[in-house]
Structure formats: structure tokens, C-alpha cells
Coordinates of C-alpha atoms in Angstrom, one line a residue:
Chain L
R276 CA 12.8 6.6 -13.9
K277 CA 11.1 4.9 -10.3
E278 CA 12.1 6.6 -7.4
V279 CA 13.6 3.6 -5.8
E280 CA 14.8 0.7 -7.5
Q281 CA 16.2 -2.3 -6.6
D282 CA 17.8 -5.7 -8.0
P283 CA 14.5 -8.2 -7.3
G284 CA 17.0 -11.2 -7.2
P285 CA 16.8 -13.7 -6.3
F286 CA 20.2 -14.1 -4.6
N287 CA 21.1 -17.5 -3.5
V288 CA 23.8 -17.4 -1.6
P289 CA 25.8 -20.6 0.3
E290 CA 25.8 -19.9 3.9
G291 CA 28.7 -18.1 5.0
A292 CA 29.3 -16.1 2.3
T293 CA 29.3 -12.2 2.1
V294 CA 26.5 -10.7 0.2
A295 CA 26.5 -7.2 -1.5
F296 CA 23.3 -5.5 -2.6
N297 CA 22.5 -2.2 -3.9
C298 CA 19.8 0.3 -4.2
T299 CA 19.5 3.5 -6.3
Y300 CA 17.4 6.3 -5.9
S301 CA 16.0 9.4 -8.1
N302 CA 15.7 12.4 -6.6
S303 CA 19.1 13.9 -5.5
A304 CA 17.4 16.0 -2.8
S305 CA 17.1 12.8 -0.8
Q306 CA 18.0 12.7 2.8
S307 CA 17.2 9.8 4.7
F308 CA 17.9 6.2 3.7
F309 CA 17.1 2.5 5.1
W310 CA 17.3 -0.7 4.8
Y311 CA 14.2 -3.5 5.9
R312 CA 13.7 -6.8 6.3
Q313 CA 10.7 -9.0 5.4
D314 CA 10.4 -12.2 6.4
C315 CA 8.1 -14.4 3.9
R316 CA 4.5 -13.4 4.2
K317 CA 5.4 -11.3 7.1
E318 CA 5.5 -8.1 8.5
P319 CA 8.6 -5.4 7.3
K320 CA 10.8 -4.4 9.9
L321 CA 13.9 -1.7 10.2
L322 CA 17.0 -3.4 9.7
M323 CA 19.3 -0.2 9.9
S324 CA 19.4 3.3 9.2
V325 CA 22.0 4.5 6.2
Y326 CA 24.1 7.1 7.5
S327 CA 26.3 9.5 5.1
S328 CA 29.7 8.0 6.4
G329 CA 28.6 4.4 6.6
N330 CA 27.6 2.0 9.6
E331 CA 28.1 -0.7 10.8
D332 CA 25.8 -3.4 13.0
G333 CA 27.1 -6.3 14.0
R334 CA 27.7 -8.6 10.2
F335 CA 26.1 -5.9 8.2
T336 CA 27.2 -3.0 6.8
A337 CA 25.3 0.1 5.2
Q338 CA 26.6 2.4 2.9
L339 CA 25.6 5.7 1.2
N340 CA 27.3 7.0 -2.1
R341 CA 25.4 10.2 -2.7
A342 CA 27.3 11.1 -5.9
S343 CA 26.2 7.8 -7.7
Q344 CA 22.6 8.0 -5.4
Y345 CA 22.6 4.7 -4.4
I346 CA 23.2 2.8 -0.7
S347 CA 24.4 -0.5 -0.2
L348 CA 23.7 -3.6 2.5
L349 CA 26.3 -5.9 2.8
I350 CA 26.0 -9.1 5.0
R351 CA 29.2 -11.1 6.1
D352 CA 29.2 -14.3 7.4
S353 CA 25.8 -15.0 6.0
K354 CA 23.2 -17.2 8.2
L355 CA 20.1 -19.2 7.3
S356 CA 18.3 -17.0 8.8
D357 CA 19.4 -13.8 6.7
S358 CA 16.9 -15.7 4.1
A359 CA 14.5 -12.7 3.7
T360 CA 14.0 -10.0 1.1
Y361 CA 15.5 -6.6 1.9
L362 CA 13.7 -3.5 1.0
C363 CA 15.5 0.2 0.5
V364 CA 13.5 2.7 2.1
V365 CA 13.8 6.6 0.9
I366 CA 12.3 9.5 2.3
P367 CA 12.8 12.3 -0.2
Y368 CA 13.7 15.8 1.3
F369 CA 13.6 16.9 4.7
G370 CA 10.3 17.1 6.2
N371 CA 8.4 14.5 3.8
E372 CA 6.0 11.9 6.1
K373 CA 6.2 9.7 2.5
L374 CA 8.9 7.1 3.3
T375 CA 9.5 5.3 -0.3
F376 CA 9.8 1.9 -0.4
G377 CA 12.0 0.2 -3.3
T378 CA 10.7 -3.7 -4.6
G379 CA 13.0 -5.6 -2.1
T380 CA 15.8 -7.6 -3.1
R381 CA 15.5 -11.5 -2.3
L382 CA 17.9 -13.0 -0.4
T383 CA 18.2 -17.4 0.0
I384 CA 21.1 -18.3 2.0
I385 CA 21.6 -22.0 0.8
P386 CA 22.8 -24.6 3.8
Chain K
N235 CA 2.9 -4.9 24.0
A236 CA 0.2 -4.7 21.3
G237 CA 2.0 -2.4 19.2
V238 CA -0.1 -1.9 15.6
T239 CA -3.0 -4.3 15.3
Q240 CA -4.6 -4.5 12.2
T241 CA -8.0 -6.6 11.8
P242 CA -9.0 -8.9 10.0
K243 CA -6.2 -10.6 9.1
F244 CA -8.2 -12.4 6.4
R245 CA -11.4 -11.1 4.1
I246 CA -13.0 -12.3 0.6
L247 CA -15.3 -9.8 -1.2
K248 CA -17.0 -10.1 -3.9
I249 CA -17.0 -7.0 -6.4
G250 CA -18.9 -4.2 -6.0
Q251 CA -18.7 -4.5 -1.8
S252 CA -17.8 -2.5 0.8
M253 CA -15.7 -2.8 3.9
T254 CA -13.3 -1.1 6.5
L255 CA -10.0 -2.3 7.5
Q256 CA -9.3 -1.6 11.2
C257 CA -6.0 -0.4 12.6
T258 CA -5.1 1.0 15.7
Q259 CA -2.2 1.3 17.7
D260 CA -1.1 2.0 21.7
M261 CA 2.6 3.7 21.0
N262 CA 0.9 7.2 21.1
H263 CA 2.3 7.7 17.5
N264 CA 1.4 10.7 15.3
Y265 CA 2.3 9.5 12.5
M266 CA -0.1 6.5 10.7
Y267 CA 0.2 5.0 7.5
W268 CA -1.8 2.6 5.3
Y269 CA 0.3 0.7 2.5
R270 CA -0.5 -2.2 0.0
Q271 CA 1.6 -4.6 -1.6
D272 CA 0.8 -6.6 -4.8
P273 CA 3.1 -10.4 -5.1
G274 CA 6.4 -9.9 -5.3
M275 CA 6.0 -6.0 -5.4
G276 CA 7.2 -3.2 -2.8
L277 CA 4.9 -1.0 -0.7
K278 CA 3.1 1.4 -2.2
L279 CA 1.0 4.5 0.0
I280 CA -2.3 4.7 -0.1
Y281 CA -2.8 7.3 2.7
Y282 CA -1.3 8.7 5.7
S283 CA -1.6 10.8 8.8
V284 CA 0.1 13.0 10.6
G285 CA -2.3 13.6 13.3
A286 CA -5.6 13.2 14.5
G287 CA -7.9 15.2 12.2
I288 CA -5.6 15.1 9.3
T289 CA -5.0 12.6 6.3
D290 CA -3.6 12.9 3.1
K291 CA -3.2 10.9 -0.6
G292 CA -0.1 8.7 -1.3
E293 CA 0.3 7.3 -4.3
V294 CA -2.4 4.8 -4.6
P295 CA -5.3 6.6 -2.7
N296 CA -7.8 5.9 -5.8
G297 CA -11.0 3.3 -4.6
Y298 CA -9.9 4.2 -0.3
N299 CA -11.2 6.6 1.8
V300 CA -9.4 6.6 5.4
S301 CA -10.6 8.9 9.0
R302 CA -8.4 10.1 11.7
S303 CA -10.3 11.0 15.1
T304 CA -8.3 9.6 17.3
T305 CA -4.9 9.3 17.4
E306 CA -4.9 5.3 18.1
D307 CA -7.3 5.3 14.8
F308 CA -6.9 4.8 11.1
P309 CA -9.3 3.0 9.2
L310 CA -9.0 2.5 5.5
R311 CA -12.4 2.2 3.7
L312 CA -13.2 0.1 0.6
E313 CA -16.1 1.5 -1.4
L314 CA -16.9 -0.1 -4.1
A315 CA -14.0 -3.1 -4.6
A316 CA -12.7 -4.2 -7.4
P317 CA -9.9 -7.3 -8.4
S318 CA -7.6 -5.0 -8.3
Q319 CA -7.8 -3.9 -4.8
T320 CA -6.9 -7.6 -4.1
S321 CA -3.7 -7.2 -2.5
V322 CA -2.2 -7.2 0.9
Y323 CA -3.1 -4.4 3.4
F324 CA -0.4 -3.1 6.4
C325 CA -1.1 -0.2 8.2
A326 CA 2.5 1.6 9.8
S327 CA 2.7 4.0 12.7
S328 CA 6.0 5.6 13.5
L329 CA 6.6 8.5 16.1
T330 CA 8.0 11.0 13.5
G331 CA 7.9 11.0 9.9
A332 CA 11.4 11.8 9.1
S333 CA 13.1 9.0 11.8
G334 CA 12.0 6.7 8.8
E335 CA 11.0 3.8 11.7
L336 CA 8.1 2.1 10.6
F337 CA 6.2 0.0 13.2
F338 CA 4.1 -2.0 11.1
G339 CA 1.0 -4.3 11.6
E340 CA 1.0 -8.1 10.7
G341 CA -0.9 -7.3 7.3
S342 CA -4.4 -7.9 6.5
R343 CA -4.9 -9.7 2.9
L344 CA -7.8 -8.6 0.8
T345 CA -8.7 -11.4 -2.0
V346 CA -11.9 -9.3 -4.3
L347 CA -13.3 -11.9 -6.4

């Protein structure tokens, strides 16, 4: 089983809709979780951290489900500019410096 | 604000040639990383460094070497290039590993023919 798994998509979603996707991780001891965004042919950039209690940043909500070992990202009122690949990132355990990236979920917002 | 700077942005190599991808950061970050990203795939860690003079292997180190003589620079050396090394290479840095916030360079697109 891969350390971090994501549905590659593509998710084609109409503008204004709500979309959510998940990322599963295999190591139950994993401590820290993040969502990165990568635009086509660009470098990844941090979108948001994922906290145990869940967190929001504007239209974006990230949640962690430790029992089922997955994190989720929900985007409300999607914009054309949200079109990108969303990468799930996991730090396997506390003090580990090797961030593990998922393969990414590709999202396209349709006008 | 330069951030993380990678050179070259594009390069074509012949099989068996060698080259060095340069990476420098001006944020005084201790942690630096080299990743490769194949088409439609996630990022795979090649090597990383937690400070000057300290390097360690990542998930896919074979065929590569690194050095970290200064805090700012973290060059990646490809010896005897092979077609399997055709990829986009990203250098990144972070203040602490646990923060999860990596600052990436713009990437170096390498083709080995």
C-alpha cells in the first residue's frame, strides 16, 4: 500500500459548485498533514495545514479523520482560478524531515 | 525576494553525460530538499539536508549525488545520465522540517536522450 494515496481525477466541476476530495495515508503514527496546490507546469505551493479539529481558510475546509486515516479538502463556491492539482502531504512521524507527497488530484472548474 | 532559485530551467542531455542542477536559497533555511516529478505523478524525494555538511538519501537517490557546503546552496549532481532521469526537478527549502511549509524553486526540466 502506498504511504499516501489520492484519487488522481480529473474532477470536472461547474463554477460555483462545491467539491471535495480525500487523501488516505498508511502510517497510523503520521503526525502532520498538509494540502499543497500545483498549477500546470508550476511549482507546488502550500495551500493549508490540516489540524486535528479541522480548519477553514475562506472557501477551503480541511479535515482529518484519524480513525479512518484520511484527510479531506472541501472547496465551496468554486472559482475558475481553483483549477489546479491538489497534493496531499504527510509527515510520517514527529521529528521526521521527509515530507511524503501524494500523486495529486486534478481539478478543473468549468465555466 | 528571490526565495529559492534553480538553474538551469531547461536542459537536454545525452545518455552518459553528467551535469549539476544548482539550487540556492536566501531565506537562511536549514532544511533543503530535491524532488523529482514525473508526468502525472507526485513528487519523489531524492536527497535532503538538515543543515550545512549534512545530507541524507530520500526515496529515489540512485544516480544522484548532493553536497551541502553552505546553508544557501544545495546542488544536485547527475552522473551518467539515463533516460529514466528525464523529469522535472524541484529544489525546496524550509525553516524546519516539521513545519510542512516548503518553498519551492520554479523547477528544472531535464530531458535525457
